[in-house]
mmCIF file of C-alpha atoms in Angstrom:
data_model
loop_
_atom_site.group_PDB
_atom_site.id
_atom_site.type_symbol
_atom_site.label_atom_id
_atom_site.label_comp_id
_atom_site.label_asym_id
_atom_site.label_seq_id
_atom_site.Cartn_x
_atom_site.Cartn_y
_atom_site.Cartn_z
ATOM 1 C CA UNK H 3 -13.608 8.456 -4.216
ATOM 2 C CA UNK H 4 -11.997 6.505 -1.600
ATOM 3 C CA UNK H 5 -14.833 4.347 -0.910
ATOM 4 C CA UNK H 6 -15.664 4.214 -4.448
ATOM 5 C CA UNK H 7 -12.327 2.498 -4.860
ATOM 6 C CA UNK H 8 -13.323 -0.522 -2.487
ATOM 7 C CA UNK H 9 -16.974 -0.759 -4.039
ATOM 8 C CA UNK H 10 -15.588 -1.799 -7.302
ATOM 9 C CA UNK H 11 -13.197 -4.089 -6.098
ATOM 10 C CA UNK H 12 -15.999 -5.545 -3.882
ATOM 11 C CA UNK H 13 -18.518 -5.737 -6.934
ATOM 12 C CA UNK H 14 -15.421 -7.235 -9.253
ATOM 13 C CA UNK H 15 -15.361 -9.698 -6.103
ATOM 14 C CA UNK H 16 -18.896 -10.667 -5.993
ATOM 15 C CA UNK H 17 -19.667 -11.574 -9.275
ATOM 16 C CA UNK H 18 -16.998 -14.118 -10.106
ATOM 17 C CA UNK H 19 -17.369 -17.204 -10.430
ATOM 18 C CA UNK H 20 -15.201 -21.073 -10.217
ATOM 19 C CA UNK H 21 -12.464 -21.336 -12.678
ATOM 20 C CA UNK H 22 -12.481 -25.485 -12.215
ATOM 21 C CA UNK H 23 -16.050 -26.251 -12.397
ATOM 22 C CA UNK H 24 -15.235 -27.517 -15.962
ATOM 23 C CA UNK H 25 -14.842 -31.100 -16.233
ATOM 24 C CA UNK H 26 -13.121 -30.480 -19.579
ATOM 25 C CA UNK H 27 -10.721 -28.670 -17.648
ATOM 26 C CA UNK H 28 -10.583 -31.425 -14.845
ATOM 27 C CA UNK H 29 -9.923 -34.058 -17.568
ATOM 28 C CA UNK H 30 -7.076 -32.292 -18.681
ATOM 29 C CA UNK H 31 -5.613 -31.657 -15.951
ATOM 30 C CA UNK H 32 -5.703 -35.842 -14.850
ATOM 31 C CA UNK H 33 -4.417 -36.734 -18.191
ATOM 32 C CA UNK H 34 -1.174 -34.294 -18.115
ATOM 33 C CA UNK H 35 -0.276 -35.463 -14.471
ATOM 34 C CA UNK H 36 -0.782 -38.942 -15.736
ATOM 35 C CA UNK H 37 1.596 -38.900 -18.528
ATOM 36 C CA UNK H 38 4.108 -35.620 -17.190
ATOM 37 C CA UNK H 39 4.307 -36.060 -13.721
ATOM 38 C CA UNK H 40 7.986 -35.904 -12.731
ATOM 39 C CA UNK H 41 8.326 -35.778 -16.350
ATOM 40 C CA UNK H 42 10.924 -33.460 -18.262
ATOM 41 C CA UNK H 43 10.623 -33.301 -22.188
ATOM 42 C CA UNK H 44 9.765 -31.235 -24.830
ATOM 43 C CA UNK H 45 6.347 -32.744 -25.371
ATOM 44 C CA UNK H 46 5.242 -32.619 -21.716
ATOM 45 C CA UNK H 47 6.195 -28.875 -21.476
ATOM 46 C CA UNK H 48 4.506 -28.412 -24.704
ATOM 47 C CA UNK H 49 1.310 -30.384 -23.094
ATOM 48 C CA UNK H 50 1.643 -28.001 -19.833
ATOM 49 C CA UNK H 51 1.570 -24.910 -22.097
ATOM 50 C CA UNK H 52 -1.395 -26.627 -23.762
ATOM 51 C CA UNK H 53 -3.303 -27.252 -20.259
ATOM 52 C CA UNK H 54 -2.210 -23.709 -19.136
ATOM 53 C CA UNK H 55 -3.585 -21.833 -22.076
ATOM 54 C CA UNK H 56 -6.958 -24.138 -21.665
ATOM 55 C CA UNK H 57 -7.248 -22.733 -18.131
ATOM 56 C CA UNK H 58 -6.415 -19.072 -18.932
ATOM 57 C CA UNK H 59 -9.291 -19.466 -21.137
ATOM 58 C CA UNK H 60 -11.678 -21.142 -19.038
ATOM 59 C CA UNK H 61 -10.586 -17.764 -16.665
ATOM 60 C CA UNK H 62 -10.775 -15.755 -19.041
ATOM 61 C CA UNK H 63 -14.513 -16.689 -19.713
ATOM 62 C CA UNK H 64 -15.777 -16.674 -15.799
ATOM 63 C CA UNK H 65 -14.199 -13.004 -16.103
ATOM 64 C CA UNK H 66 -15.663 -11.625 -19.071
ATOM 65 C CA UNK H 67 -18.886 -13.116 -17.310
ATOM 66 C CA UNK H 68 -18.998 -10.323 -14.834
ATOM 67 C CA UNK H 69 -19.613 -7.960 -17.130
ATOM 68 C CA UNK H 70 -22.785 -7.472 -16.996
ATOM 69 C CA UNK H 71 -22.731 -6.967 -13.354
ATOM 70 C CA UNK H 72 -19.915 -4.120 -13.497
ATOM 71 C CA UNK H 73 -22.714 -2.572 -16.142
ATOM 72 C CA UNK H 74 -25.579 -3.222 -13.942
ATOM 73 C CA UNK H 75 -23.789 -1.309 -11.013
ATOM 74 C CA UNK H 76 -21.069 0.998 -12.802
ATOM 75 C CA UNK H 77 -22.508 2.117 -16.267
ATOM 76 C CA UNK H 78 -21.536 0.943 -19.188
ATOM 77 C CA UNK H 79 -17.957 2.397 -19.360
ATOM 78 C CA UNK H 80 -16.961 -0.029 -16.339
ATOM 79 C CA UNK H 81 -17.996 -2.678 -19.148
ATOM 80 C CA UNK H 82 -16.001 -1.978 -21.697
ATOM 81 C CA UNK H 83 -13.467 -1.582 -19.515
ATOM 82 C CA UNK H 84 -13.528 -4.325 -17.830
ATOM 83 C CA UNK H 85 -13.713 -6.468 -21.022
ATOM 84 C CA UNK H 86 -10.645 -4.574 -22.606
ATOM 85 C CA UNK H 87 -8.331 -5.313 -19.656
ATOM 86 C CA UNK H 88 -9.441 -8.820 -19.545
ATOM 87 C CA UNK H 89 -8.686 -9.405 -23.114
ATOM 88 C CA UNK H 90 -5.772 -7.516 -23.419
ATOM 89 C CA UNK H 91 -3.631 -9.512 -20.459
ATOM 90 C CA UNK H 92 -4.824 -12.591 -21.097
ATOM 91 C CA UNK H 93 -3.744 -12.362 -24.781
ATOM 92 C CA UNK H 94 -0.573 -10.912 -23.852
ATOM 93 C CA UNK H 95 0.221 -14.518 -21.683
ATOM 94 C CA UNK H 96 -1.036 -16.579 -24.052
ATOM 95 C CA UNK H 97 1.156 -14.829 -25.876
ATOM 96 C CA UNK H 98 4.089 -14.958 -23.735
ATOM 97 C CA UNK H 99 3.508 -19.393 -22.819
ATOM 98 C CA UNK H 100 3.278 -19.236 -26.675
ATOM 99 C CA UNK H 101 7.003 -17.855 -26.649
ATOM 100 C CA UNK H 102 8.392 -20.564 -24.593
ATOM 101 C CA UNK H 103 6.992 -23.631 -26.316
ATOM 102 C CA UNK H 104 9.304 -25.573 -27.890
ATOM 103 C CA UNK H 105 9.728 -26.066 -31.736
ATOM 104 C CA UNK H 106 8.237 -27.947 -34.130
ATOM 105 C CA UNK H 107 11.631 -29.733 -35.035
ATOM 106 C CA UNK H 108 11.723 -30.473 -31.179
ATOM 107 C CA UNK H 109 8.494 -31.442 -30.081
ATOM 108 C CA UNK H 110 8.307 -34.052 -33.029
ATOM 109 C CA UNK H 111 12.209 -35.472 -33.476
ATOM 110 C CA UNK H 112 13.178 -34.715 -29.939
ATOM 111 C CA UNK H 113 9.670 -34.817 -27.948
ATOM 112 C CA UNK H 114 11.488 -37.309 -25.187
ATOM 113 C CA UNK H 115 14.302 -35.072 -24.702
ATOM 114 C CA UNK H 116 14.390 -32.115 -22.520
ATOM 115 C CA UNK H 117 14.339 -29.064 -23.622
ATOM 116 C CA UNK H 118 17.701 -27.384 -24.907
ATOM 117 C CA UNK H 119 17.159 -24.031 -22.907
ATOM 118 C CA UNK H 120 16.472 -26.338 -19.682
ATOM 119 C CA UNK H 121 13.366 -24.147 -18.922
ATOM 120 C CA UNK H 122 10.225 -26.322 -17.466
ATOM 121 C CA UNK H 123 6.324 -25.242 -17.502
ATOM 122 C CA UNK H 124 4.437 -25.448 -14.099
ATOM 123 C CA UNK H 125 1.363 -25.600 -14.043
ATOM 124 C CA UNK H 126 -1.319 -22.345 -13.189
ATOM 125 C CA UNK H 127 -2.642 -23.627 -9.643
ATOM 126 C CA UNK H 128 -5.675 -21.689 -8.429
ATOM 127 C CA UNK H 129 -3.792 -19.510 -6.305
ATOM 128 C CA UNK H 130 -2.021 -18.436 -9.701
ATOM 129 C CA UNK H 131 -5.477 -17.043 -11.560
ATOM 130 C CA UNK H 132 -6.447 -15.666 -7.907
ATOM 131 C CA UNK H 133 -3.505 -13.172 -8.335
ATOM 132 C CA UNK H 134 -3.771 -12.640 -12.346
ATOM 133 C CA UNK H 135 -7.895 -11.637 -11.319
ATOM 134 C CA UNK H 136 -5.935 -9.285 -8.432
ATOM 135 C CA UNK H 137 -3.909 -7.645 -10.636
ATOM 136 C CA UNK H 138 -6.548 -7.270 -13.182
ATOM 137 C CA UNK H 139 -8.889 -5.857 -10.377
ATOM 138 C CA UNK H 140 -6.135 -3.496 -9.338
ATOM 139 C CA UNK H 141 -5.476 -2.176 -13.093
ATOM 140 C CA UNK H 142 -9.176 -1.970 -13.651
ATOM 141 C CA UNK H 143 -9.708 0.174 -10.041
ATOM 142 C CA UNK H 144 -6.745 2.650 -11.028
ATOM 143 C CA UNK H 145 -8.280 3.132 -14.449
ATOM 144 C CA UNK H 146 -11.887 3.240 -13.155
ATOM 145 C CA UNK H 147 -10.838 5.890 -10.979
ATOM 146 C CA UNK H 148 -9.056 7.880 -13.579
ATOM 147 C CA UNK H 149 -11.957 7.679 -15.417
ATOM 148 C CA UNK H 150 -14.216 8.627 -12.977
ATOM 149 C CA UNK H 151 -16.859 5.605 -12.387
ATOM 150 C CA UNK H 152 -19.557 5.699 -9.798
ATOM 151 C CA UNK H 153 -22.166 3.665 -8.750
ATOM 152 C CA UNK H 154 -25.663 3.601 -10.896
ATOM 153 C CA UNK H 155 -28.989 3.748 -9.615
ATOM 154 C CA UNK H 156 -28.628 -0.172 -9.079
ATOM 155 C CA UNK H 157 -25.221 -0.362 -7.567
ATOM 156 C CA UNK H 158 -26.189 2.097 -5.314
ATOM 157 C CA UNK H 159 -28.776 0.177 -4.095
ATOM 158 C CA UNK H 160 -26.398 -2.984 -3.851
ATOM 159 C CA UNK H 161 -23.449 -1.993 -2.565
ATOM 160 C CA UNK H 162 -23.429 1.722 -1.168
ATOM 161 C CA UNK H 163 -23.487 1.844 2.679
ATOM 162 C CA UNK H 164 -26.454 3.121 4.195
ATOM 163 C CA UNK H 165 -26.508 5.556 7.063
ATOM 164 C CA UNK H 166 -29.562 4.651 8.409
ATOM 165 C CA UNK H 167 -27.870 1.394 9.163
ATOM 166 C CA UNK H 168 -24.310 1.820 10.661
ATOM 167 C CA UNK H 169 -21.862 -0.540 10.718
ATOM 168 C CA UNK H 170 -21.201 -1.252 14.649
ATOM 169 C CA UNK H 171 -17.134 -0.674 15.142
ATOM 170 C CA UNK H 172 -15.706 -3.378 17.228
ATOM 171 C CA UNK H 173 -14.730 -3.214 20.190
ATOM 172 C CA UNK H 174 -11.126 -1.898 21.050
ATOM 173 C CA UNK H 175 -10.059 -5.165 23.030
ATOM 174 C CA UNK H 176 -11.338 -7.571 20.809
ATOM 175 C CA UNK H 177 -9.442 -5.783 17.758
ATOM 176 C CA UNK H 178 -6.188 -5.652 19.376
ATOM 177 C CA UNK H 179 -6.573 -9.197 20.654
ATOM 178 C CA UNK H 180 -7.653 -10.670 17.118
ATOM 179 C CA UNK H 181 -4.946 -8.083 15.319
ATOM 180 C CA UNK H 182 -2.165 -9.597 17.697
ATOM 181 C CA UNK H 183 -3.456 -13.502 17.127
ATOM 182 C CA UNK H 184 -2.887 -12.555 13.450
ATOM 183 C CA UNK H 185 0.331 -11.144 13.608
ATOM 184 C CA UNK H 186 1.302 -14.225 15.718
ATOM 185 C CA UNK H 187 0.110 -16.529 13.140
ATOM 186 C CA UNK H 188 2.110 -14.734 10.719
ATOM 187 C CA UNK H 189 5.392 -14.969 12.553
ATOM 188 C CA UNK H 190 4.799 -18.984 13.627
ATOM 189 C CA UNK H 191 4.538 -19.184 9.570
ATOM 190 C CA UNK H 192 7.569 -17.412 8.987
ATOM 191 C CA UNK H 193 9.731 -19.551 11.604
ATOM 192 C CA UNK H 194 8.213 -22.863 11.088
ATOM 193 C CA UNK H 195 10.117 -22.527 7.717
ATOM 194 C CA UNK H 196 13.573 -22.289 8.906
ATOM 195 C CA UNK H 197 13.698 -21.922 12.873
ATOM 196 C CA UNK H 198 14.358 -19.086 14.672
ATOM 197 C CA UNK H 199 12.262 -16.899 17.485
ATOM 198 C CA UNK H 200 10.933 -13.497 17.241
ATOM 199 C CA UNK H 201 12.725 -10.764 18.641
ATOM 200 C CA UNK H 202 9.601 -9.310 20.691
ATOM 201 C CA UNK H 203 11.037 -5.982 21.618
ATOM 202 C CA UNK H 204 11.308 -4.923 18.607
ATOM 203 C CA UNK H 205 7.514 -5.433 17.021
ATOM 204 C CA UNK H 206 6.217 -2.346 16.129
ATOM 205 C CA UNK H 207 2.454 -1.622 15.170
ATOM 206 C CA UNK H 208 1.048 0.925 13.081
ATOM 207 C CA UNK H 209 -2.542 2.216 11.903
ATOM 208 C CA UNK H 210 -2.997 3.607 8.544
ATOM 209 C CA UNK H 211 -5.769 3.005 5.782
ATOM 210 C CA UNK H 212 -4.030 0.498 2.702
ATOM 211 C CA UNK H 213 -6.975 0.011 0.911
ATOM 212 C CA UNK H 214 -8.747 2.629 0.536
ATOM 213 C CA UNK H 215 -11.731 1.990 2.492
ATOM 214 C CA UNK H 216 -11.105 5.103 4.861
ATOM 215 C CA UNK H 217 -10.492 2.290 8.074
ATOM 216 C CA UNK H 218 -7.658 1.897 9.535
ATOM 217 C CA UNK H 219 -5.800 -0.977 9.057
ATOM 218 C CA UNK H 220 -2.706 -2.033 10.280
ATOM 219 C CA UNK H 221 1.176 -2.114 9.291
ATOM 220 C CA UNK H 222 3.272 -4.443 11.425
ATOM 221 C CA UNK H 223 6.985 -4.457 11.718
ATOM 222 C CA UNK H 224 8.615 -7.830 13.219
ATOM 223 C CA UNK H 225 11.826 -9.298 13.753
ATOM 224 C CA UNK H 226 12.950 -12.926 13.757
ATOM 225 C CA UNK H 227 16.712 -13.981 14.880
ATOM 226 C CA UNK H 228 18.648 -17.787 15.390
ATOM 227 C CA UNK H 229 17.212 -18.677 12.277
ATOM 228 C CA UNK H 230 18.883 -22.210 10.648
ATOM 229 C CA UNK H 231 20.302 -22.346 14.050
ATOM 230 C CA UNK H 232 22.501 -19.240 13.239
ATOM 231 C CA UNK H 233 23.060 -15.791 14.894
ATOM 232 C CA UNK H 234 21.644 -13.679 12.118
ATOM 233 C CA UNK H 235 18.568 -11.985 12.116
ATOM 234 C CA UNK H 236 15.777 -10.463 9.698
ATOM 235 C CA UNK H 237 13.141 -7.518 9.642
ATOM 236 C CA UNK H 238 9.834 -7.419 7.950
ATOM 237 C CA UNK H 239 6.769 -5.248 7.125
ATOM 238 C CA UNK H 240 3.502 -7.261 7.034
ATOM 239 C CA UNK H 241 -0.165 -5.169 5.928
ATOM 240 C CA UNK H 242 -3.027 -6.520 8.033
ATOM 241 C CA UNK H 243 -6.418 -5.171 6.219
ATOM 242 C CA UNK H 244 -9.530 -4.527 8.732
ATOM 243 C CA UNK H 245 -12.107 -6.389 8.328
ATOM 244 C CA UNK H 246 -15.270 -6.208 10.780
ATOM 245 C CA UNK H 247 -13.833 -7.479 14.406
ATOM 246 C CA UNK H 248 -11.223 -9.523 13.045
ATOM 247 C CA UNK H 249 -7.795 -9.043 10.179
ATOM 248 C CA UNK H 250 -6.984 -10.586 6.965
ATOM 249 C CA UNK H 251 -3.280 -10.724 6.635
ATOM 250 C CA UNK H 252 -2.128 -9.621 3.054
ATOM 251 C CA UNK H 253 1.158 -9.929 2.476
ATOM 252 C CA UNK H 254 4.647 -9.146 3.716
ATOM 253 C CA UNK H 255 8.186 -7.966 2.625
ATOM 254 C CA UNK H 256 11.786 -8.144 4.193
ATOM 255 C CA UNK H 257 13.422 -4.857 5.240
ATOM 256 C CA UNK H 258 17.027 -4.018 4.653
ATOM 257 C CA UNK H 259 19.084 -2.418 7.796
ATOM 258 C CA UNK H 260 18.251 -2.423 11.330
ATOM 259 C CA UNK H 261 15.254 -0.831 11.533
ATOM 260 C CA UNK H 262 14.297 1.951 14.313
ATOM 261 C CA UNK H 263 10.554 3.004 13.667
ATOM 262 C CA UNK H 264 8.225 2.923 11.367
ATOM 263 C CA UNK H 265 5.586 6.005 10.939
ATOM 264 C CA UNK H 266 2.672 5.999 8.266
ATOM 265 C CA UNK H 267 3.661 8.259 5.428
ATOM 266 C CA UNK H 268 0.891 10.107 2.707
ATOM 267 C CA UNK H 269 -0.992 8.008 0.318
ATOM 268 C CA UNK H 270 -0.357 4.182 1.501
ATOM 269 C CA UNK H 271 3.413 4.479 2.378
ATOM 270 C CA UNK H 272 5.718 3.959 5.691
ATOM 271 C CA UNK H 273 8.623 5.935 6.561
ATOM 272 C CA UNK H 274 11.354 3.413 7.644
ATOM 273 C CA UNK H 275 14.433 4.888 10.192
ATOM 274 C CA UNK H 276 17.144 2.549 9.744
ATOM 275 C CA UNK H 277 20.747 2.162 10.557
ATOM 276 C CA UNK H 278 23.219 1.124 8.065
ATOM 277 C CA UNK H 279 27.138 0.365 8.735
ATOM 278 C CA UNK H 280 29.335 3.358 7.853
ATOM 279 C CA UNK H 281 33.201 2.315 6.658
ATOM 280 C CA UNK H 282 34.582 2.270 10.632
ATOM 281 C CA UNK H 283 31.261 1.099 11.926
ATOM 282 C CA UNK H 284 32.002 -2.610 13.661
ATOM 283 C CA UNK H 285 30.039 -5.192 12.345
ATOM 284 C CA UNK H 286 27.724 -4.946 16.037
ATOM 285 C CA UNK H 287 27.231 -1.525 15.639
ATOM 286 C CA UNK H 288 25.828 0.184 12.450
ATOM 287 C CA UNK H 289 25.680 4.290 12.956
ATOM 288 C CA UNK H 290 24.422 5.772 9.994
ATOM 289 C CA UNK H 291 20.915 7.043 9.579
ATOM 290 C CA UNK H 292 18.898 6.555 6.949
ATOM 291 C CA UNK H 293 14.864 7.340 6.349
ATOM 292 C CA UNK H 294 13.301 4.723 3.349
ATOM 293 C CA UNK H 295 9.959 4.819 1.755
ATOM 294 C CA UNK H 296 7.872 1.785 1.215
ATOM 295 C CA UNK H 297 4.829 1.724 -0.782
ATOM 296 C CA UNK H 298 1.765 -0.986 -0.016
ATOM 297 C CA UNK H 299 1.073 -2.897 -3.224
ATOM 298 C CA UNK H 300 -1.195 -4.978 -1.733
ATOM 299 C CA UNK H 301 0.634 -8.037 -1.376
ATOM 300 C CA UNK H 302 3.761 -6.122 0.148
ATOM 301 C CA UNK H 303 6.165 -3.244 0.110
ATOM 302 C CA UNK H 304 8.340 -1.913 -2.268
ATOM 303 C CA UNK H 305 10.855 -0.038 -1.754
ATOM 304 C CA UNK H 306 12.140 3.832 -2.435
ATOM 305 C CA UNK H 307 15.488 4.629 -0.658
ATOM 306 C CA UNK H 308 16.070 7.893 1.093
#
């Protein structure tokens, strides 16, 4: 069932297709910069809600698209569940950019005003429908679990692994040293932003399978200090999923305390030891223990003190 969890995902992957290939979409996308850019009224956050709800539908199509691909390899239960989900959160924001468009009286008597709640629209960016089609994948994985999909004669053929052809693991060396250019690209990110240096010592490494796909992947815990030019530091937990040779960083979230290890806990979670300041502690020297859980969500860690 593990495995069964990344084939869908994989198959959800594979047969999507480009949101902006629309030159509707394109057009109205040039015409609302033209006329909104740096613009902040009534009838330009009406006309981003407008452009918004064009491209959630424009999504929404190259989703329900896949359909008959999730049939082809799932059965036709994947299908229908697929096409629920899709049309059930995409509704529900429509919905919701619906509920923050101004009035009538507004829009018409006060269009070059700005709005009285002095709440702006942004526009969806592609990264934006990237994580609404994540989420949806996620939803429609936990459900197709729960429900018990597996692959049809056809998806079998597709996308189940064959063991007359093994996949050749990597070699140890080159994993480490393509896991530890990742991390470092991660951390050069983080203090190109505002400064700072990582506190080497204190990087930790962990293996432990986040995605289901029974291989390890990894669970990094780094520290950066000085940054802004101050004397205050920060602790993070980044996921790192395996991927062939090399890793694909997926996300990361700060800590809280001064964290002492980090050990993989059941399902995809990670014990945290930390010390916290007790009522006499100095400020240099916290002193009380503490254990927190933090569960993978994919794009980081949440959090479930101890």
């Amino acid at each position: 069932m593990k495995r069964m969890g990344s084939t869908i995902g994989l198959i959800v992957l594979l047969s999507g297709c480009g949101v902006y290939s629309d030159v509707k979409v394109a057009m109205a996308r040039d015409a609302l910069r033209q006329e909104c850019m740096g613009t902040f009224t009534n009838t330009c956050v009406s006309k981003t809600i407008d452009y918004n709800i064009l491209l959630l539908e424009q999504a929404k199509s190259a989703w329900l698209a896949q359909e008959g691909e999730l049939v082809e390899s799932l059965g036709k239960e994947a299908g229908s569940l697929w096409t629920g989900l899709v049309e059930q959160r995409t509704d529900q924001l429509v919905d919701k950019l619906e509920s923050v468009r101004p009035g009538f009286f507004s829009r018409w008597f006060l269009g070059d005003a700005q709005p009285l709640s002095g709440k702006g629209m942004m526009e969806f960016s592609g990264q934006d429908l990237k994580e609404m089609q994540g989420a949806l994948m996620a939803e429609f994985i936990a459900k197709g679990k729960k429900q018990g999909l597996t692959l049809t004669e056809k998806g079998a053929e597709k996308y189940a692994p064959s063991p007359a052809q093994p996949v050749a693991e990597p070699v140890a060396g080159q994993a480490e040293a393509a896991l530890e250019a990742a991390i470092n690209n991660l951390i050069a990110s983080e203090i190109a932003k505002e400064g700072g240096a990582e506190y080497t010592d204190s990087r930790q490494v962990i293996y432990m399978d986040l995605n289901e796909d029974s291989q390890p992947d990894a669970v990094v815990l780094f520290t950066v200090e000085g940054q802004g030019g101050g004397n205050g530091s920060y602790q993070s937990l980044a996921g790192f999923y395996r991927s062939g040779a090399g890793w694909m960083y997926q996300g990361h979230s700060v800590v809280s305390g001064a964290v002492t290890d980090i050990k993989a806990a059941p399902g995809q979670q990670v014990a945290v030891s930390t010390l916290t300041s007790g009522p006499d502690d100095p400020r240099c020297c916290p002193s009380v223990q503490g254990v927190d859980i933090y569960t993978w969500t994919g794009r980081g860690f949440d959090v479930k003190q101890g």
